[in-house]
mmCIF file of C-alpha atoms and ligand atoms in Angstrom:
data_model
loop_
_atom_site.group_PDB
_atom_site.id
_atom_site.type_symbol
_atom_site.label_atom_id
_atom_site.label_comp_id
_atom_site.label_asym_id
_atom_site.label_seq_id
_atom_site.Cartn_x
_atom_site.Cartn_y
_atom_site.Cartn_z
ATOM 1 C CA UNK A 1 4.144 32.115 21.311
ATOM 2 C CA UNK A 2 7.574 34.175 20.943
ATOM 3 C CA UNK A 3 8.908 35.661 17.748
ATOM 4 C CA UNK A 4 12.381 37.344 17.273
ATOM 5 C CA UNK A 5 15.651 36.244 15.639
ATOM 6 C CA UNK A 6 18.917 35.789 17.396
ATOM 7 C CA UNK A 7 21.431 36.402 14.428
ATOM 8 C CA UNK A 8 23.631 33.668 12.223
ATOM 9 C CA UNK A 9 27.071 32.761 13.043
ATOM 10 C CA UNK A 10 29.398 33.953 10.752
ATOM 11 C CA UNK A 11 31.803 31.623 11.625
ATOM 12 C CA UNK A 12 31.281 28.495 9.683
ATOM 13 C CA UNK A 13 30.918 25.012 12.197
ATOM 14 C CA UNK A 14 34.152 22.945 11.602
ATOM 15 C CA UNK A 15 33.334 19.354 10.619
ATOM 16 C CA UNK A 16 33.780 17.707 14.283
ATOM 17 C CA UNK A 17 30.989 20.314 15.432
ATOM 18 C CA UNK A 18 28.611 19.617 12.976
ATOM 19 C CA UNK A 19 28.839 15.709 13.398
ATOM 20 C CA UNK A 20 28.379 16.510 16.826
ATOM 21 C CA UNK A 21 25.351 18.781 16.185
ATOM 22 C CA UNK A 22 23.892 16.158 13.989
ATOM 23 C CA UNK A 23 24.373 13.536 16.715
ATOM 24 C CA UNK A 24 22.569 15.643 19.422
ATOM 25 C CA UNK A 25 19.729 16.225 17.173
ATOM 26 C CA UNK A 26 19.330 12.416 16.548
ATOM 27 C CA UNK A 27 19.402 12.012 20.302
ATOM 28 C CA UNK A 28 17.012 14.685 21.002
ATOM 29 C CA UNK A 29 14.699 13.110 18.002
ATOM 30 C CA UNK A 30 14.469 10.070 20.617
ATOM 31 C CA UNK A 31 11.688 12.347 22.788
ATOM 32 C CA UNK A 32 9.182 11.762 19.506
ATOM 33 C CA UNK A 33 6.364 10.459 19.739
ATOM 34 C CA UNK A 34 6.038 6.797 18.250
ATOM 35 C CA UNK A 35 2.958 4.464 17.497
ATOM 36 C CA UNK A 36 2.693 2.277 20.739
ATOM 37 C CA UNK A 37 6.136 3.577 21.779
ATOM 38 C CA UNK A 38 7.829 1.399 19.372
ATOM 39 C CA UNK A 39 10.503 4.568 18.552
ATOM 40 C CA UNK A 40 11.087 2.418 15.282
ATOM 41 C CA UNK A 41 14.096 4.702 13.746
ATOM 42 C CA UNK A 42 17.471 4.241 13.655
ATOM 43 C CA UNK A 43 19.993 7.566 12.531
ATOM 44 C CA UNK A 44 23.451 7.300 10.991
ATOM 45 C CA UNK A 45 25.945 10.001 11.231
ATOM 46 C CA UNK A 46 28.091 11.312 8.625
ATOM 47 C CA UNK A 47 30.184 14.617 7.700
ATOM 48 C CA UNK A 48 27.576 16.796 7.105
ATOM 49 C CA UNK A 49 24.542 14.313 6.721
ATOM 50 C CA UNK A 50 22.166 12.889 9.174
ATOM 51 C CA UNK A 51 20.271 9.629 7.382
ATOM 52 C CA UNK A 52 16.835 8.221 8.882
ATOM 53 C CA UNK A 53 16.062 4.679 8.776
ATOM 54 C CA UNK A 54 12.778 2.852 9.348
ATOM 55 C CA UNK A 55 13.871 0.154 12.005
ATOM 56 C CA UNK A 56 11.251 -2.526 10.325
ATOM 57 C CA UNK A 57 12.421 -4.614 13.660
ATOM 58 C CA UNK A 58 9.867 -2.366 15.590
ATOM 59 C CA UNK A 59 7.105 -2.204 13.198
ATOM 60 C CA UNK A 60 3.760 -3.336 13.548
ATOM 61 C CA UNK A 61 3.531 -6.350 11.089
ATOM 62 C CA UNK A 62 0.023 -7.065 12.288
ATOM 63 C CA UNK A 63 -1.859 -3.367 12.812
ATOM 64 C CA UNK A 64 0.211 -1.651 10.488
ATOM 65 C CA UNK A 65 1.481 -4.204 7.383
ATOM 66 C CA UNK A 66 2.176 -1.130 5.103
ATOM 67 C CA UNK A 67 4.661 0.895 7.332
ATOM 68 C CA UNK A 68 2.002 4.060 7.529
ATOM 69 C CA UNK A 69 2.193 4.305 11.517
ATOM 70 C CA UNK A 70 5.962 3.402 11.373
ATOM 71 C CA UNK A 71 6.820 6.305 8.906
ATOM 72 C CA UNK A 72 4.945 8.327 10.136
ATOM 73 C CA UNK A 73 6.388 8.349 13.959
ATOM 74 C CA UNK A 74 9.892 8.511 12.026
ATOM 75 C CA UNK A 75 8.773 11.579 10.569
ATOM 76 C CA UNK A 76 7.973 13.237 13.970
ATOM 77 C CA UNK A 77 11.440 12.012 15.018
ATOM 78 C CA UNK A 78 12.298 13.680 11.782
ATOM 79 C CA UNK A 79 10.776 16.989 12.713
ATOM 80 C CA UNK A 80 12.257 16.675 16.369
ATOM 81 C CA UNK A 81 16.046 16.485 14.255
ATOM 82 C CA UNK A 82 15.520 19.419 12.669
ATOM 83 C CA UNK A 83 13.670 21.387 15.305
ATOM 84 C CA UNK A 84 17.173 21.127 17.492
ATOM 85 C CA UNK A 85 19.235 21.959 14.625
ATOM 86 C CA UNK A 86 17.456 25.089 14.085
ATOM 87 C CA UNK A 87 18.313 25.955 17.431
ATOM 88 C CA UNK A 88 22.151 25.320 16.865
ATOM 89 C CA UNK A 89 22.061 28.127 14.076
ATOM 90 C CA UNK A 90 22.086 25.108 11.476
ATOM 91 C CA UNK A 91 19.993 25.032 8.273
ATOM 92 C CA UNK A 92 19.541 22.081 6.382
ATOM 93 C CA UNK A 93 17.567 20.219 3.088
ATOM 94 C CA UNK A 94 15.871 17.397 3.684
ATOM 95 C CA UNK A 95 15.520 14.592 0.444
ATOM 96 C CA UNK A 96 12.591 12.136 1.620
ATOM 97 C CA UNK A 97 13.068 8.833 0.767
ATOM 98 C CA UNK A 98 16.201 9.256 -1.510
ATOM 99 C CA UNK A 99 16.882 6.309 -3.098
ATOM 100 C CA UNK A 100 14.071 3.816 -4.437
ATOM 101 C CA UNK A 101 16.165 0.855 -4.038
ATOM 102 C CA UNK A 102 16.873 1.334 -0.209
ATOM 103 C CA UNK A 103 12.792 1.902 0.872
ATOM 104 C CA UNK A 104 14.206 1.715 4.318
ATOM 105 C CA UNK A 105 16.220 4.792 4.187
ATOM 106 C CA UNK A 106 13.295 7.070 4.748
ATOM 107 C CA UNK A 107 14.932 10.681 4.370
ATOM 108 C CA UNK A 108 18.755 11.911 4.178
ATOM 109 C CA UNK A 109 18.957 15.808 6.240
ATOM 110 C CA UNK A 110 22.410 17.525 4.980
ATOM 111 C CA UNK A 111 23.174 20.444 6.494
ATOM 112 C CA UNK A 112 23.667 23.872 4.307
ATOM 113 C CA UNK A 113 25.293 26.309 6.686
ATOM 114 C CA UNK A 114 24.131 28.640 9.320
ATOM 115 C CA UNK A 115 20.977 30.319 9.581
ATOM 116 C CA UNK A 116 19.446 32.580 12.545
ATOM 117 C CA UNK A 117 18.271 31.146 15.248
ATOM 118 C CA UNK A 118 14.724 32.078 15.812
ATOM 119 C CA UNK A 119 12.909 32.461 19.410
ATOM 120 C CA UNK A 120 10.191 29.868 17.882
ATOM 121 C CA UNK A 121 12.412 27.703 17.363
ATOM 122 C CA UNK A 122 13.943 27.916 20.833
ATOM 123 C CA UNK A 123 10.124 27.711 22.297
ATOM 124 C CA UNK A 124 9.757 24.528 20.091
ATOM 125 C CA UNK A 125 12.264 22.562 21.729
ATOM 126 C CA UNK A 126 11.288 23.465 24.703
ATOM 127 C CA UNK A 127 8.091 21.911 24.332
ATOM 128 C CA UNK A 128 10.068 18.648 23.031
ATOM 129 C CA UNK A 129 10.961 17.672 26.399
ATOM 130 C CA UNK A 130 8.002 18.627 27.844
ATOM 131 C CA UNK A 131 5.308 16.962 25.246
ATOM 132 C CA UNK A 132 3.252 13.832 26.408
ATOM 133 C CA UNK A 133 0.687 11.972 25.367
ATOM 134 C CA UNK A 134 -1.845 12.706 27.897
ATOM 135 C CA UNK A 135 -5.371 10.242 27.692
ATOM 136 C CA UNK A 136 -6.865 11.936 30.300
ATOM 137 C CA UNK A 137 -10.053 14.133 29.965
ATOM 138 C CA UNK A 138 -9.307 17.773 28.683
ATOM 139 C CA UNK A 139 -10.922 20.739 30.613
ATOM 140 C CA UNK A 140 -14.611 21.917 30.021
ATOM 141 C CA UNK A 141 -13.363 25.308 28.910
ATOM 142 C CA UNK A 142 -13.542 25.439 24.585
ATOM 143 C CA UNK A 143 -10.212 26.157 22.585
ATOM 144 C CA UNK A 144 -10.400 29.091 21.060
ATOM 145 C CA UNK A 145 -10.234 30.168 17.039
ATOM 146 C CA UNK A 146 -6.682 31.798 17.532
ATOM 147 C CA UNK A 147 -5.700 28.642 19.336
ATOM 148 C CA UNK A 148 -7.102 26.463 16.617
ATOM 149 C CA UNK A 149 -5.650 28.231 13.910
ATOM 150 C CA UNK A 150 -2.115 28.546 15.092
ATOM 151 C CA UNK A 151 -2.175 24.840 15.667
ATOM 152 C CA UNK A 152 -3.644 24.221 12.340
ATOM 153 C CA UNK A 153 -1.267 26.462 10.673
ATOM 154 C CA UNK A 154 1.634 24.547 12.416
ATOM 155 C CA UNK A 155 0.858 22.014 9.962
ATOM 156 C CA UNK A 156 1.654 23.354 6.315
ATOM 157 C CA UNK A 157 4.968 24.175 6.315
ATOM 158 C CA UNK A 158 5.863 20.315 6.749
ATOM 159 C CA UNK A 159 3.477 19.189 4.071
ATOM 160 C CA UNK A 160 0.514 18.052 5.103
ATOM 161 C CA UNK A 161 -2.535 19.688 6.379
ATOM 162 C CA UNK A 162 -4.472 19.587 9.718
ATOM 163 C CA UNK A 163 -8.737 20.339 9.892
ATOM 164 C CA UNK A 164 -10.734 20.888 12.731
ATOM 165 C CA UNK A 165 -13.852 18.411 12.470
ATOM 166 C CA UNK A 166 -16.960 20.789 13.163
ATOM 167 C CA UNK A 167 -19.564 18.979 15.784
ATOM 168 C CA UNK A 168 -21.914 17.779 12.699
ATOM 169 C CA UNK A 169 -18.986 15.094 11.647
ATOM 170 C CA UNK A 170 -18.265 14.234 14.868
ATOM 171 C CA UNK A 171 -20.827 11.006 15.242
ATOM 172 C CA UNK A 172 -19.973 9.686 12.325
ATOM 173 C CA UNK A 173 -16.301 10.047 13.067
ATOM 174 C CA UNK A 174 -17.342 8.047 16.042
ATOM 175 C CA UNK A 175 -19.019 5.468 14.349
ATOM 176 C CA UNK A 176 -15.547 4.494 12.303
ATOM 177 C CA UNK A 177 -13.725 4.829 15.205
ATOM 178 C CA UNK A 178 -16.308 2.221 16.909
ATOM 179 C CA UNK A 179 -15.880 0.180 13.841
ATOM 180 C CA UNK A 180 -11.955 -0.044 13.821
ATOM 181 C CA UNK A 181 -12.182 -0.687 17.401
ATOM 182 C CA UNK A 182 -14.714 -3.889 17.066
ATOM 183 C CA UNK A 183 -12.404 -5.122 13.896
ATOM 184 C CA UNK A 184 -8.923 -5.136 14.988
ATOM 185 C CA UNK A 185 -9.586 -7.085 18.517
ATOM 186 C CA UNK A 186 -11.566 -9.860 16.899
ATOM 187 C CA UNK A 187 -7.829 -11.046 15.248
ATOM 188 C CA UNK A 188 -6.205 -12.826 17.853
ATOM 189 C CA UNK A 189 -2.744 -11.952 16.155
ATOM 190 C CA UNK A 190 -3.610 -8.253 16.307
ATOM 191 C CA UNK A 191 -4.374 -8.744 20.507
ATOM 192 C CA UNK A 192 -0.999 -10.523 20.909
ATOM 193 C CA UNK A 193 0.679 -7.841 18.956
ATOM 194 C CA UNK A 194 -0.854 -5.040 21.037
ATOM 195 C CA UNK A 195 0.083 -6.878 24.553
ATOM 196 C CA UNK A 196 3.519 -7.293 23.461
ATOM 197 C CA UNK A 197 4.159 -3.053 23.686
ATOM 198 C CA UNK A 198 2.577 -2.666 26.881
ATOM 199 C CA UNK A 199 5.400 -2.017 29.249
ATOM 200 C CA UNK A 200 5.098 -3.073 32.864
ATOM 201 C CA UNK A 201 8.321 -1.193 33.736
ATOM 202 C CA UNK A 202 10.936 -3.330 32.621
ATOM 203 C CA UNK A 203 11.251 -2.204 29.428
ATOM 204 C CA UNK A 204 12.974 1.296 26.948
ATOM 205 C CA UNK A 205 9.473 1.004 24.423
ATOM 206 C CA UNK A 206 5.639 0.320 24.633
ATOM 207 C CA UNK A 207 3.102 2.160 26.318
ATOM 208 C CA UNK A 208 3.382 1.916 30.185
ATOM 209 C CA UNK A 209 0.513 0.777 32.265
ATOM 210 C CA UNK A 210 0.479 4.073 34.679
ATOM 211 C CA UNK A 211 -0.242 6.062 31.210
ATOM 212 C CA UNK A 212 -2.952 3.806 30.035
ATOM 213 C CA UNK A 213 -6.324 5.262 31.814
ATOM 214 C CA UNK A 214 -7.691 3.233 34.707
ATOM 215 C CA UNK A 215 -11.213 3.342 33.438
ATOM 216 C CA UNK A 216 -12.439 4.187 30.077
ATOM 217 C CA UNK A 217 -13.030 8.166 28.935
ATOM 218 C CA UNK A 218 -15.916 9.042 27.923
ATOM 219 C CA UNK A 219 -15.376 11.145 24.651
ATOM 220 C CA UNK A 220 -17.752 11.148 22.216
ATOM 221 C CA UNK A 221 -14.822 9.292 19.976
ATOM 222 C CA UNK A 222 -13.901 5.715 21.433
ATOM 223 C CA UNK A 223 -10.252 5.633 22.046
ATOM 224 C CA UNK A 224 -7.493 2.858 21.712
ATOM 225 C CA UNK A 225 -8.654 -0.262 24.070
ATOM 226 C CA UNK A 226 -5.474 -1.228 25.320
ATOM 227 C CA UNK A 227 -6.587 -4.742 26.124
ATOM 228 C CA UNK A 228 -6.067 -4.207 29.908
ATOM 229 C CA UNK A 229 -6.877 -1.375 32.335
ATOM 230 C CA UNK A 230 -3.770 0.940 33.202
ATOM 231 C CA UNK A 231 -3.503 2.582 36.669
ATOM 232 C CA UNK A 232 -3.824 6.040 35.245
ATOM 233 C CA UNK A 233 -6.182 7.894 37.223
ATOM 234 C CA UNK A 234 -8.973 9.636 35.537
ATOM 235 C CA UNK A 235 -10.377 12.281 38.054
ATOM 236 C CA UNK A 236 -14.043 11.777 36.739
ATOM 237 C CA UNK A 237 -13.911 10.766 33.112
ATOM 238 C CA UNK A 238 -16.319 13.016 31.475
ATOM 239 C CA UNK A 239 -15.589 14.101 28.066
ATOM 240 C CA UNK A 240 -14.641 17.681 28.741
ATOM 241 C CA UNK A 241 -14.487 20.274 25.380
ATOM 242 C CA UNK A 242 -12.934 17.668 23.432
ATOM 243 C CA UNK A 243 -12.227 18.874 19.233
ATOM 244 C CA UNK A 244 -11.448 16.592 16.707
ATOM 245 C CA UNK A 245 -9.035 16.897 14.037
ATOM 246 C CA UNK A 246 -7.613 14.869 10.779
ATOM 247 C CA UNK A 247 -4.304 15.115 9.450
ATOM 248 C CA UNK A 248 -4.249 14.482 5.469
ATOM 249 C CA UNK A 249 -2.249 15.192 2.060
ATOM 250 C CA UNK A 250 -2.338 15.113 -1.188
ATOM 251 C CA UNK A 251 -1.055 11.693 -1.403
ATOM 252 C CA UNK A 252 -0.186 8.389 0.152
ATOM 253 C CA UNK A 253 2.732 7.167 -0.139
ATOM 254 C CA UNK A 254 5.963 6.801 2.054
ATOM 255 C CA UNK A 255 7.082 10.011 1.568
ATOM 256 C CA UNK A 256 3.646 11.824 2.496
ATOM 257 C CA UNK A 257 3.203 9.627 5.927
ATOM 258 C CA UNK A 258 6.890 11.058 6.470
ATOM 259 C CA UNK A 259 5.515 14.672 6.007
ATOM 260 C CA UNK A 260 2.632 13.772 7.884
ATOM 261 C CA UNK A 261 4.591 12.622 10.766
ATOM 262 C CA UNK A 262 6.520 16.061 10.514
ATOM 263 C CA UNK A 263 3.506 17.762 10.630
ATOM 264 C CA UNK A 264 2.059 15.892 13.699
ATOM 265 C CA UNK A 265 5.353 16.875 15.429
ATOM 266 C CA UNK A 266 5.045 20.192 14.465
ATOM 267 C CA UNK A 267 1.063 20.564 15.597
ATOM 268 C CA UNK A 268 1.731 18.422 18.703
ATOM 269 C CA UNK A 269 4.745 20.809 19.992
ATOM 270 C CA UNK A 270 2.805 23.882 19.199
ATOM 271 C CA UNK A 271 -0.140 22.555 20.867
ATOM 272 C CA UNK A 272 1.850 21.828 24.080
ATOM 273 C CA UNK A 273 3.041 25.556 23.908
ATOM 274 C CA UNK A 274 -0.805 26.397 23.785
ATOM 275 C CA UNK A 275 -1.684 24.017 26.987
ATOM 276 C CA UNK A 276 -3.827 21.980 24.265
ATOM 277 C CA UNK A 277 -3.406 18.511 24.897
ATOM 278 C CA UNK A 278 -2.990 15.776 21.867
ATOM 279 C CA UNK A 279 -4.094 12.212 21.620
ATOM 280 C CA UNK A 280 -3.859 10.476 18.265
ATOM 281 C CA UNK A 281 -6.858 8.023 17.282
ATOM 282 C CA UNK A 282 -5.220 5.707 14.891
ATOM 283 C CA UNK A 283 -7.332 3.141 14.939
ATOM 284 C CA UNK A 284 -9.165 4.409 11.888
ATOM 285 C CA UNK A 285 -6.554 5.235 9.939
ATOM 286 C CA UNK A 286 -5.032 1.628 10.438
ATOM 287 C CA UNK A 287 -7.713 -0.472 9.277
ATOM 288 C CA UNK A 288 -8.418 0.025 5.377
ATOM 289 C CA UNK A 289 -12.389 0.042 4.992
ATOM 290 C CA UNK A 290 -12.332 3.196 8.049
ATOM 291 C CA UNK A 291 -9.303 4.886 6.520
ATOM 292 C CA UNK A 292 -11.789 5.036 3.498
ATOM 293 C CA UNK A 293 -14.746 6.194 5.163
ATOM 294 C CA UNK A 294 -12.873 9.150 6.894
ATOM 295 C CA UNK A 295 -11.974 9.864 3.064
ATOM 296 C CA UNK A 296 -15.368 10.175 2.473
ATOM 297 C CA UNK A 297 -15.781 12.128 5.703
ATOM 298 C CA UNK A 298 -13.380 14.245 4.690
ATOM 299 C CA UNK A 299 -15.280 15.238 0.772
ATOM 300 C CA UNK A 300 -12.227 13.271 -0.672
ATOM 301 C CA UNK A 301 -10.190 16.345 -0.590
ATOM 302 C CA UNK A 302 -7.220 14.593 0.456
ATOM 303 C CA UNK A 303 -5.808 10.898 2.125
ATOM 304 C CA UNK A 304 -6.548 10.668 5.900
ATOM 305 C CA UNK A 305 -3.334 9.843 8.043
ATOM 306 C CA UNK A 306 -4.335 10.581 11.704
ATOM 307 C CA UNK A 307 -7.053 11.703 13.729
ATOM 308 C CA UNK A 308 -6.713 13.575 16.891
ATOM 309 C CA UNK A 309 -8.454 14.386 20.388
ATOM 310 C CA UNK A 310 -7.416 18.045 21.361
ATOM 311 C CA UNK A 311 -8.380 19.731 23.970
ATOM 312 C CA UNK A 312 -7.161 22.294 26.556
ATOM 313 C CA UNK A 313 -5.703 20.934 29.842
ATOM 314 C CA UNK A 314 -4.201 22.922 33.195
ATOM 315 C CA UNK A 315 -0.661 23.023 32.950
ATOM 316 C CA UNK A 316 -0.474 22.447 36.589
ATOM 317 C CA UNK A 317 -2.103 19.241 36.323
ATOM 318 C CA UNK A 318 0.482 18.329 33.670
ATOM 319 C CA UNK A 319 3.179 16.105 35.181
ATOM 320 C CA UNK A 320 6.466 14.365 33.555
ATOM 321 C CA UNK A 321 6.303 11.979 30.728
ATOM 322 C CA UNK A 322 6.080 8.858 31.838
ATOM 323 C CA UNK A 323 6.795 6.528 29.038
ATOM 324 C CA UNK A 324 10.355 5.209 28.712
ATOM 325 C CA UNK A 325 13.224 6.003 25.792
ATOM 326 C CA UNK A 326 15.471 4.000 23.956
ATOM 327 C CA UNK A 327 19.203 4.881 25.090
ATOM 328 C CA UNK A 328 20.616 6.991 21.911
ATOM 329 C CA UNK A 329 23.658 4.275 21.577
ATOM 330 C CA UNK A 330 21.025 1.795 20.558
ATOM 331 C CA UNK A 331 19.293 4.347 17.526
ATOM 332 C CA UNK A 332 22.229 6.412 16.435
ATOM 333 C CA UNK A 333 25.260 5.243 14.984
HETATM 334 C C1 FMN B 1 1.329 7.296 14.369
HETATM 335 C C2 FMN B 1 1.087 7.812 15.842
HETATM 336 C C3 FMN B 1 -0.381 6.662 16.181
HETATM 337 C C4 FMN B 1 -0.284 6.577 17.432
HETATM 338 N N1 FMN B 1 -1.755 5.660 17.909
HETATM 339 C C5 FMN B 1 -1.609 6.135 19.264
HETATM 340 C C6 FMN B 1 -3.353 5.716 19.320
HETATM 341 O O1 FMN B 1 -3.990 5.120 18.988
HETATM 342 N N2 FMN B 1 -4.351 6.112 20.622
HETATM 343 C C7 FMN B 1 -2.938 5.921 21.624
HETATM 344 O O2 FMN B 1 -3.658 6.141 23.148
HETATM 345 N N3 FMN B 1 -1.988 6.663 21.474
HETATM 346 C C8 FMN B 1 -1.809 6.955 20.216
HETATM 347 N N4 FMN B 1 -0.051 7.440 20.293
HETATM 348 C C9 FMN B 1 0.686 7.996 20.689
HETATM 349 C C10 FMN B 1 1.751 7.011 21.650
HETATM 350 O O3 FMN B 1 1.219 5.622 22.157
HETATM 351 C C11 FMN B 1 2.594 7.616 22.349
HETATM 352 O O4 FMN B 1 3.422 8.877 21.385
HETATM 353 C C12 FMN B 1 4.069 6.759 22.492
HETATM 354 O O5 FMN B 1 3.169 5.647 23.817
HETATM 355 C C13 FMN B 1 5.016 7.641 23.712
HETATM 356 O O6 FMN B 1 4.600 8.807 24.270
HETATM 357 P P1 FMN B 1 4.428 10.037 24.653
HETATM 358 O O7 FMN B 1 3.917 10.538 23.747
HETATM 359 O O8 FMN B 1 3.938 10.398 25.943
HETATM 360 O O9 FMN B 1 5.665 10.094 24.439
HETATM 361 C C14 FMN B 1 0.189 7.321 18.546
HETATM 362 C C15 FMN B 1 1.283 7.982 18.369
HETATM 363 C C16 FMN B 1 2.009 8.110 16.879
HETATM 364 C C17 FMN B 1 2.822 8.609 16.468
#
């Protein structure tokens, strides 16, 4: 982690330069994680304002009918855009779901002026291009408390919380994951939808087979079964010292899901800086019954949004990101 500030610009940016900065931020946001790499966002740039829209054409209508995972994904993209603007020295205000008559307008971001550029935001922007979903097992080395605290603390300024579960709660979490993973494939429409988002290499969206484990990872909590083996080598599939955390918050509505996505991005970028891998396990919060079960597991302290598997990785084995992205011309106007 890095600290320190670079002073704010004293000359305000022109309208044209601000437009360029917003366009650039929306382009950077395309790196964000999304459910099945659906990239369900659209951006509209105007003078000093960046609007984030949900793209319902890329919603998982069977697995995610309410748009929870879609909105969390868009929230992650919003946080990526904010990181890019912070590095350009631009302060912003964000209004979530600003117009109740247009619920697909998820957020309006307005530039407020120049702010100091921090070394911390520069480090986060570096992490944007390095972050990836690494479904391989983590190392056997446990994460220390300082690392866990730094990751958990990244969530709160974005409007959600991250709670690491103690080992005594992991068996109950595993039972919920097993139940969700058994329920979903029983529906042929769910299986067909998942299959449409597995990418054999010809598309700009979807999870590529090269990023799907070639054999199941023996983790304490079952992870997404993509319905077919991929080609990601598993180097032996022992679980390593994986730990589990839950992103949660005070409400269960689109504005809260957007905050959850912002927090997911902040947590993941911080984890990346600390050589910690993150794998979301969203089946538990996609299925209503197991989502309720997880709320009970959290002793009803909040509404659960997403379970994350985390653990230390060897940075030398990280490798480049392999998931494709849509060209900016398709998502930014
Ligand atoms: C809301 C959300 C839910 C996700 N759920 C899962 C999941 O259940 N299992 C999994 O392996 N990956 C999951 N992912 C990771 C995505 O598949 C991944 O972000 C996407 O394929 C893009 O790849 P990248 O993260 O390497 O850029 C999820 C991501 C998000 C944002």
